[in-house]
Amino acid sequence: MYFPAYRPRRFRRTENLRRMIRETILAVDQLVYPLFVMPGRDVQNAVGSMPGVFQFSVDRVMAEVDEIAALNIPGVLLFGLPSMKDERGSEAFSESGAVQQATRAIKDRYPELVIITDVCLCEYTSHGHCGLLRGHEVDNDATLAILSKVAVSHASAGADIVAPSDMMDGRVGVIRRSLDESGFEGVSVLAYAAKYCSAFYGPFREAADSAPQFGDRRAYQMDPANSDEAMREVALDIEEGADMVMVKPALPYLDIIRRVKDEFDRPVAAYNVSGEYSMIKAAAACGWLDENRVMMETLTAIRRAGADLILTYFAKDAAKLLQS
Ligand code: PBG
């Protein structure tokens, strides 16, 4: 059909007409809010590069969780800061670590709130890399045993989902087996399957104090130029037992989200990362962008690309708008 028989503008005339043919719906059900927890009492440190984001001690995080639960956000993603770092990132699997304590405290008050925990060593190692070092290289296989200890410690604190973000080969299978052997067959694995080596993580490394002390993460995170390789990563993680797969970052990788959604039969999560958040906050603070509109457009675009779940620092702001 051609003009004037078909006029696409007819369905754009009024808001109710637009509503009727809208293809992508963004709902609070699809949002997860990341939280940074740290040891100590009565601490709430603002993260300078991420307005509205804080590092919380476990006692102080509860007020934030009250707000998240009141907004009906279904889940949180926990990152932890240790009281001391060492070569092996030992505090990552300590029963009294900030993530483990926060998980217990949150589950105690909100048993229904989904707790996803980040499984990685970079916040916990003195060198800031995501695994154990041999010389200046990250030793893949030696790291796997520690990662599975971390995952089991999170599961025993009450995590519903563990999310390995380290990008070691084989970690999903090893973690799945350790969880099962420890009686946590009901705990899910959300694999950071296609995690790119991205400069958009810059502000996060301030929030999580996890910048590598030498070099970068190119030897384990993916090359931003690759798409087919992401499909191989996702296929491997699914074979190894991933229940859900993640693409990260989100906005510069919408094509990857779409391919994963089309080619695999698993729920797809997308991580709208720190740099994506900070860019919008900074431009809005300068008066250069309409923050709420850009935020909703961004989250809708990530959904349209194929994400079932979005991990985003905008979760609270978006939930407020969606409920108003
Ligand atoms: C840990 C981890 C990172 C992020 C999530 N988990 C940083 C990194 O790989 O350096 C980034 C999240 C964000 O930027 O919001 N490995």
Coordinates of C-alpha atoms and ligand atoms in Angstrom, one line a residue:
M1 CA 0.0 0.0 0.0
Y2 CA 1.3 3.4 -0.9
F3 CA 0.4 7.0 -0.2
P4 CA -2.3 8.2 0.1
A5 CA -4.0 4.9 0.8
Y6 CA -1.7 4.2 3.8
R7 CA -0.8 7.1 6.0
P8 CA 1.3 6.0 9.0
R9 CA 0.6 9.3 10.7
R10 CA -3.0 8.4 11.3
F11 CA -2.0 6.3 14.3
R12 CA 0.2 9.0 15.7
R13 CA -2.6 11.6 16.1
T14 CA -3.5 11.1 19.7
E15 CA -1.9 9.6 22.8
N16 CA -4.5 6.8 23.0
L17 CA -4.0 5.9 19.3
R18 CA -0.2 5.8 20.0
R19 CA -0.8 3.6 23.1
M20 CA -2.8 1.1 21.1
I21 CA -0.1 0.3 18.6
R22 CA 2.9 0.7 20.9
E23 CA 5.2 -2.3 20.5
T24 CA 7.5 -2.0 23.5
I25 CA 6.4 -1.6 27.1
L26 CA 8.7 -0.7 29.8
A27 CA 7.6 -1.7 33.3
V28 CA 9.1 -1.6 36.7
D29 CA 9.0 -5.4 36.7
Q30 CA 12.0 -5.4 34.3
L31 CA 14.2 -3.2 36.4
V32 CA 17.0 -4.1 38.9
Y33 CA 18.8 -1.5 41.0
P34 CA 22.5 -2.0 41.7
L35 CA 23.7 -1.2 45.3
F36 CA 27.3 -0.8 46.7
V37 CA 27.7 -2.1 50.2
M38 CA 30.7 -1.6 52.5
P39 CA 31.9 -2.6 55.9
G40 CA 31.5 -0.3 58.9
R41 CA 28.5 1.5 60.5
D42 CA 26.6 4.6 59.6
V43 CA 28.5 5.3 56.4
Q44 CA 26.9 6.7 53.3
N45 CA 29.4 8.0 50.8
A46 CA 28.3 9.8 47.6
V47 CA 29.9 8.6 44.4
G48 CA 31.0 11.8 42.8
S49 CA 30.8 10.6 39.2
M50 CA 27.4 9.0 39.7
P51 CA 24.9 11.6 41.2
G52 CA 22.3 9.8 43.3
V53 CA 24.5 6.7 43.9
F54 CA 26.1 6.0 47.2
Q55 CA 28.3 3.4 49.0
F56 CA 26.4 2.2 52.0
S57 CA 27.3 0.4 55.2
V58 CA 25.0 -2.5 55.8
D59 CA 23.0 -0.6 58.5
R60 CA 22.5 2.4 56.2
V61 CA 21.6 0.4 53.1
M62 CA 18.3 -0.7 54.7
A63 CA 16.7 2.7 54.2
E64 CA 17.6 2.6 50.6
V65 CA 16.1 -0.9 50.3
D66 CA 12.9 0.3 52.0
E67 CA 12.6 2.9 49.2
I68 CA 13.4 0.3 46.5
A69 CA 10.8 -2.1 47.9
A70 CA 8.2 0.7 48.2
L71 CA 8.7 1.5 44.5
N72 CA 7.9 -2.2 43.8
I73 CA 11.3 -2.8 42.1
P74 CA 11.6 -6.6 42.0
G75 CA 15.3 -6.9 42.6
V76 CA 18.7 -5.5 43.6
L77 CA 22.2 -6.3 42.4
L78 CA 24.8 -6.2 45.2
F79 CA 28.4 -5.2 44.9
G80 CA 30.7 -5.2 47.9
L81 CA 33.7 -3.3 49.1
P82 CA 36.1 -5.1 51.5
S83 CA 37.7 -3.9 54.7
M84 CA 41.1 -5.0 53.3
K85 CA 42.3 -6.2 50.0
D86 CA 44.9 -8.9 49.3
E87 CA 46.4 -10.7 46.3
R88 CA 43.8 -13.4 46.3
G89 CA 40.7 -11.3 47.1
S90 CA 40.0 -13.4 50.2
E91 CA 37.3 -11.1 51.7
A92 CA 35.1 -11.9 48.6
F93 CA 34.1 -15.2 50.2
S94 CA 34.1 -14.1 53.9
E95 CA 30.9 -14.9 55.8
S96 CA 31.1 -11.5 57.3
G97 CA 31.8 -9.7 54.1
A98 CA 29.6 -6.7 53.2
V99 CA 27.7 -8.5 50.5
Q100 CA 27.0 -11.6 52.7
Q101 CA 25.9 -9.4 55.6
A102 CA 23.7 -7.2 53.4
T103 CA 22.1 -10.2 51.7
R104 CA 21.1 -11.6 55.1
A105 CA 19.8 -8.3 56.4
I106 CA 17.8 -7.6 53.3
K107 CA 16.4 -11.1 53.1
D108 CA 15.4 -10.8 56.7
R109 CA 13.2 -7.8 56.1
Y110 CA 12.2 -8.4 52.5
P111 CA 12.2 -12.2 51.8
E112 CA 10.5 -11.6 48.4
L113 CA 13.0 -9.1 47.1
V114 CA 15.2 -10.8 44.5
I115 CA 18.9 -10.5 45.5
I116 CA 21.4 -10.8 42.7
T117 CA 25.1 -10.8 43.8
D118 CA 28.0 -9.8 41.6
V119 CA 30.6 -12.6 41.7
C120 CA 34.0 -11.1 40.9
L121 CA 37.3 -10.4 42.6
C122 CA 38.3 -7.0 41.3
E123 CA 36.9 -5.1 44.3
Y124 CA 38.7 -7.4 46.6
T125 CA 42.2 -7.9 45.1
S126 CA 45.0 -5.5 45.9
H127 CA 45.9 -5.4 42.2
G128 CA 42.4 -4.7 41.1
H129 CA 42.2 -7.5 38.5
C130 CA 39.2 -9.9 38.3
G131 CA 41.3 -13.0 39.1
L132 CA 44.4 -14.4 40.6
L133 CA 47.7 -13.2 39.1
R134 CA 50.6 -15.3 37.8
G135 CA 53.2 -12.7 37.0
H136 CA 51.2 -10.0 35.2
E137 CA 48.6 -12.3 33.8
V138 CA 45.3 -13.4 35.2
D139 CA 45.4 -17.1 35.8
N140 CA 42.1 -18.4 34.5
D141 CA 41.9 -21.9 36.1
A142 CA 43.3 -20.9 39.5
T143 CA 40.6 -18.2 39.7
L144 CA 37.7 -20.6 39.1
A145 CA 38.0 -22.3 42.6
I146 CA 37.8 -18.9 44.3
L147 CA 34.9 -17.7 42.2
S148 CA 32.9 -20.8 43.1
K149 CA 33.7 -20.2 46.8
V150 CA 32.4 -16.6 46.4
A151 CA 29.2 -17.9 44.7
V152 CA 28.5 -20.5 47.4
S153 CA 29.1 -17.9 50.2
H154 CA 26.5 -15.6 48.5
A155 CA 24.1 -18.4 48.1
S156 CA 24.4 -19.5 51.7
A157 CA 23.7 -15.9 52.8
G158 CA 20.5 -16.1 50.8
A159 CA 21.2 -14.8 47.3
D160 CA 18.6 -15.8 44.7
I161 CA 20.8 -15.3 41.7
V162 CA 24.6 -15.2 41.5
A163 CA 26.1 -13.2 38.6
P164 CA 29.7 -13.9 37.7
S165 CA 31.2 -10.8 35.9
D166 CA 34.9 -11.9 35.8
M167 CA 34.9 -13.3 32.3
M168 CA 37.1 -16.3 33.1
D169 CA 36.5 -19.2 30.7
G170 CA 34.6 -22.1 32.3
R171 CA 33.4 -20.2 35.4
V172 CA 29.7 -20.8 34.9
G173 CA 30.1 -24.6 34.8
V174 CA 32.3 -24.6 37.9
I175 CA 30.0 -22.3 39.8
R176 CA 26.9 -24.3 38.8
R177 CA 28.5 -27.5 40.0
S178 CA 29.7 -26.0 43.3
L179 CA 26.2 -24.6 44.0
D180 CA 24.6 -28.0 43.3
E181 CA 27.1 -29.8 45.4
S182 CA 26.4 -27.4 48.3
G183 CA 22.7 -27.9 48.1
F184 CA 21.9 -24.7 46.3
E185 CA 20.4 -26.2 43.1
G186 CA 17.6 -23.6 43.4
V187 CA 20.0 -20.6 43.1
S188 CA 20.2 -19.3 39.5
V189 CA 23.2 -18.2 37.6
L190 CA 23.0 -14.9 35.6
A191 CA 26.1 -15.0 33.4
Y192 CA 27.7 -11.8 32.3
A193 CA 28.1 -13.7 29.1
A194 CA 29.0 -10.9 26.6
K195 CA 30.9 -8.5 28.7
Y196 CA 33.0 -6.0 26.7
C197 CA 36.2 -4.3 27.7
S198 CA 34.5 -0.9 28.0
A199 CA 35.6 2.6 29.0
F200 CA 31.9 3.1 30.0
Y201 CA 32.8 1.3 33.3
G202 CA 34.9 4.3 34.4
P203 CA 32.5 5.7 37.0
F204 CA 31.8 2.3 38.5
R205 CA 35.4 1.8 39.3
E206 CA 35.2 4.8 41.5
A207 CA 32.0 3.4 43.1
A208 CA 33.5 0.0 43.6
D209 CA 37.1 1.0 44.1
S210 CA 38.1 -1.6 41.6
A211 CA 40.4 0.0 39.0
P212 CA 43.2 -2.3 37.9
Q213 CA 46.5 -1.2 39.4
F214 CA 48.4 -1.9 36.2
G215 CA 47.3 -2.7 32.7
D216 CA 43.7 -3.1 31.7
R217 CA 41.1 -5.9 31.3
R218 CA 41.6 -6.6 27.6
A219 CA 43.1 -10.0 28.2
Y220 CA 39.8 -11.3 29.6
Q221 CA 36.9 -8.9 28.7
M222 CA 35.6 -8.9 25.1
D223 CA 36.9 -6.7 22.2
P224 CA 34.2 -4.1 21.4
A225 CA 34.6 -4.9 17.7
N226 CA 33.3 -8.4 18.0
S227 CA 29.8 -9.7 17.5
D228 CA 30.1 -13.4 16.4
E229 CA 32.4 -14.0 19.4
A230 CA 29.7 -12.8 21.7
M231 CA 27.4 -15.5 20.3
R232 CA 30.1 -18.1 21.1
E233 CA 30.4 -16.7 24.7
V234 CA 26.6 -16.9 25.2
A235 CA 26.4 -20.4 23.7
L236 CA 29.2 -21.6 26.1
D237 CA 27.6 -20.1 29.2
I238 CA 24.2 -21.6 28.3
E239 CA 25.9 -25.0 27.8
E240 CA 27.6 -24.6 31.2
G241 CA 24.3 -23.9 32.9
A242 CA 23.5 -20.2 32.8
D243 CA 19.8 -19.5 33.5
M244 CA 20.0 -16.0 32.1
V245 CA 22.6 -14.3 30.0
M246 CA 23.7 -10.7 30.1
V247 CA 25.0 -8.2 27.5
K248 CA 27.1 -5.4 29.0
P249 CA 27.2 -2.4 28.4
A250 CA 23.8 -1.9 26.9
L251 CA 23.4 1.2 24.8
P252 CA 26.5 0.9 22.6
Y253 CA 25.7 -2.9 22.2
L254 CA 22.0 -2.9 21.3
D255 CA 22.9 -5.0 18.2
I256 CA 24.4 -7.7 20.5
I257 CA 21.3 -7.7 22.7
R258 CA 19.1 -8.3 19.6
R259 CA 21.3 -11.1 18.3
V260 CA 21.3 -12.9 21.6
K261 CA 17.5 -12.5 21.9
D262 CA 17.0 -13.9 18.4
E263 CA 19.6 -16.7 18.5
F264 CA 19.1 -18.1 22.0
D265 CA 16.3 -19.4 24.2
R266 CA 17.1 -17.8 27.5
P267 CA 16.0 -14.6 29.2
V268 CA 18.4 -11.7 28.3
A269 CA 19.6 -9.1 30.7
A270 CA 21.2 -5.9 29.7
Y271 CA 23.4 -3.8 32.0
N272 CA 22.9 -0.1 31.5
V273 CA 26.3 0.7 33.0
S274 CA 27.8 3.5 35.0
G275 CA 29.1 5.5 32.1
E276 CA 25.8 5.4 30.3
Y277 CA 24.2 6.8 33.5
S278 CA 26.8 9.4 34.2
M279 CA 26.7 10.8 30.7
I280 CA 23.0 11.5 30.9
K281 CA 23.3 12.9 34.5
A282 CA 26.1 15.2 33.5
A283 CA 24.4 16.5 30.3
A284 CA 21.2 17.0 32.2
A285 CA 23.0 18.9 35.0
C286 CA 24.4 21.3 32.3
G287 CA 20.8 21.8 31.0
W288 CA 21.7 20.1 27.7
L289 CA 19.3 17.2 27.8
D290 CA 15.9 16.5 29.3
E291 CA 16.9 13.9 31.9
N292 CA 13.6 12.1 32.3
R293 CA 12.9 11.9 28.6
V294 CA 16.4 10.7 27.7
M295 CA 16.3 8.1 30.5
M296 CA 12.9 6.7 29.4
E297 CA 14.0 6.7 25.7
T298 CA 17.2 4.9 26.7
L299 CA 15.5 2.2 28.8
T300 CA 12.8 1.7 26.1
A301 CA 15.4 1.3 23.4
I302 CA 17.2 -1.4 25.5
R303 CA 13.9 -3.2 25.9
R304 CA 13.1 -2.8 22.1
A305 CA 16.5 -4.3 21.3
G306 CA 15.4 -7.4 23.2
A307 CA 16.3 -7.1 26.9
D308 CA 14.0 -8.9 29.3
L309 CA 15.7 -7.4 32.3
I310 CA 17.6 -4.1 32.7
L311 CA 20.1 -3.6 35.4
T312 CA 20.2 0.2 35.8
Y313 CA 21.1 3.0 38.2
F314 CA 18.0 4.7 36.8
A315 CA 15.7 2.0 38.3
K316 CA 14.4 4.2 41.1
D317 CA 13.9 7.3 38.9
A318 CA 12.2 5.3 36.2
A319 CA 10.0 3.4 38.7
K320 CA 8.8 6.8 40.1
L321 CA 7.9 8.1 36.6
L322 CA 6.2 4.8 35.6
Q323 CA 4.1 5.0 38.8
S324 CA 3.1 8.7 38.4
Ligands
PBG1 C1 33.2 -6.2 38.0 C2 32.2 -5.4 37.4 C3 32.3 -4.2 36.6 C4 31.1 -3.7 36.4 C5 30.2 -4.7 36.9 N1 30.9 -5.7 37.5 C6 33.5 -3.4 36.3 C7 34.6 -3.9 35.5 O1 34.5 -4.9 34.8 O2 35.6 -3.2 35.5 C8 30.7 -2.4 35.7 C9 29.4 -1.9 36.0 C10 29.2 -0.5 35.6 O3 30.0 0.2 35.0 O4 28.1 0.1 36.0 N2 34.1 -6.9 37.2

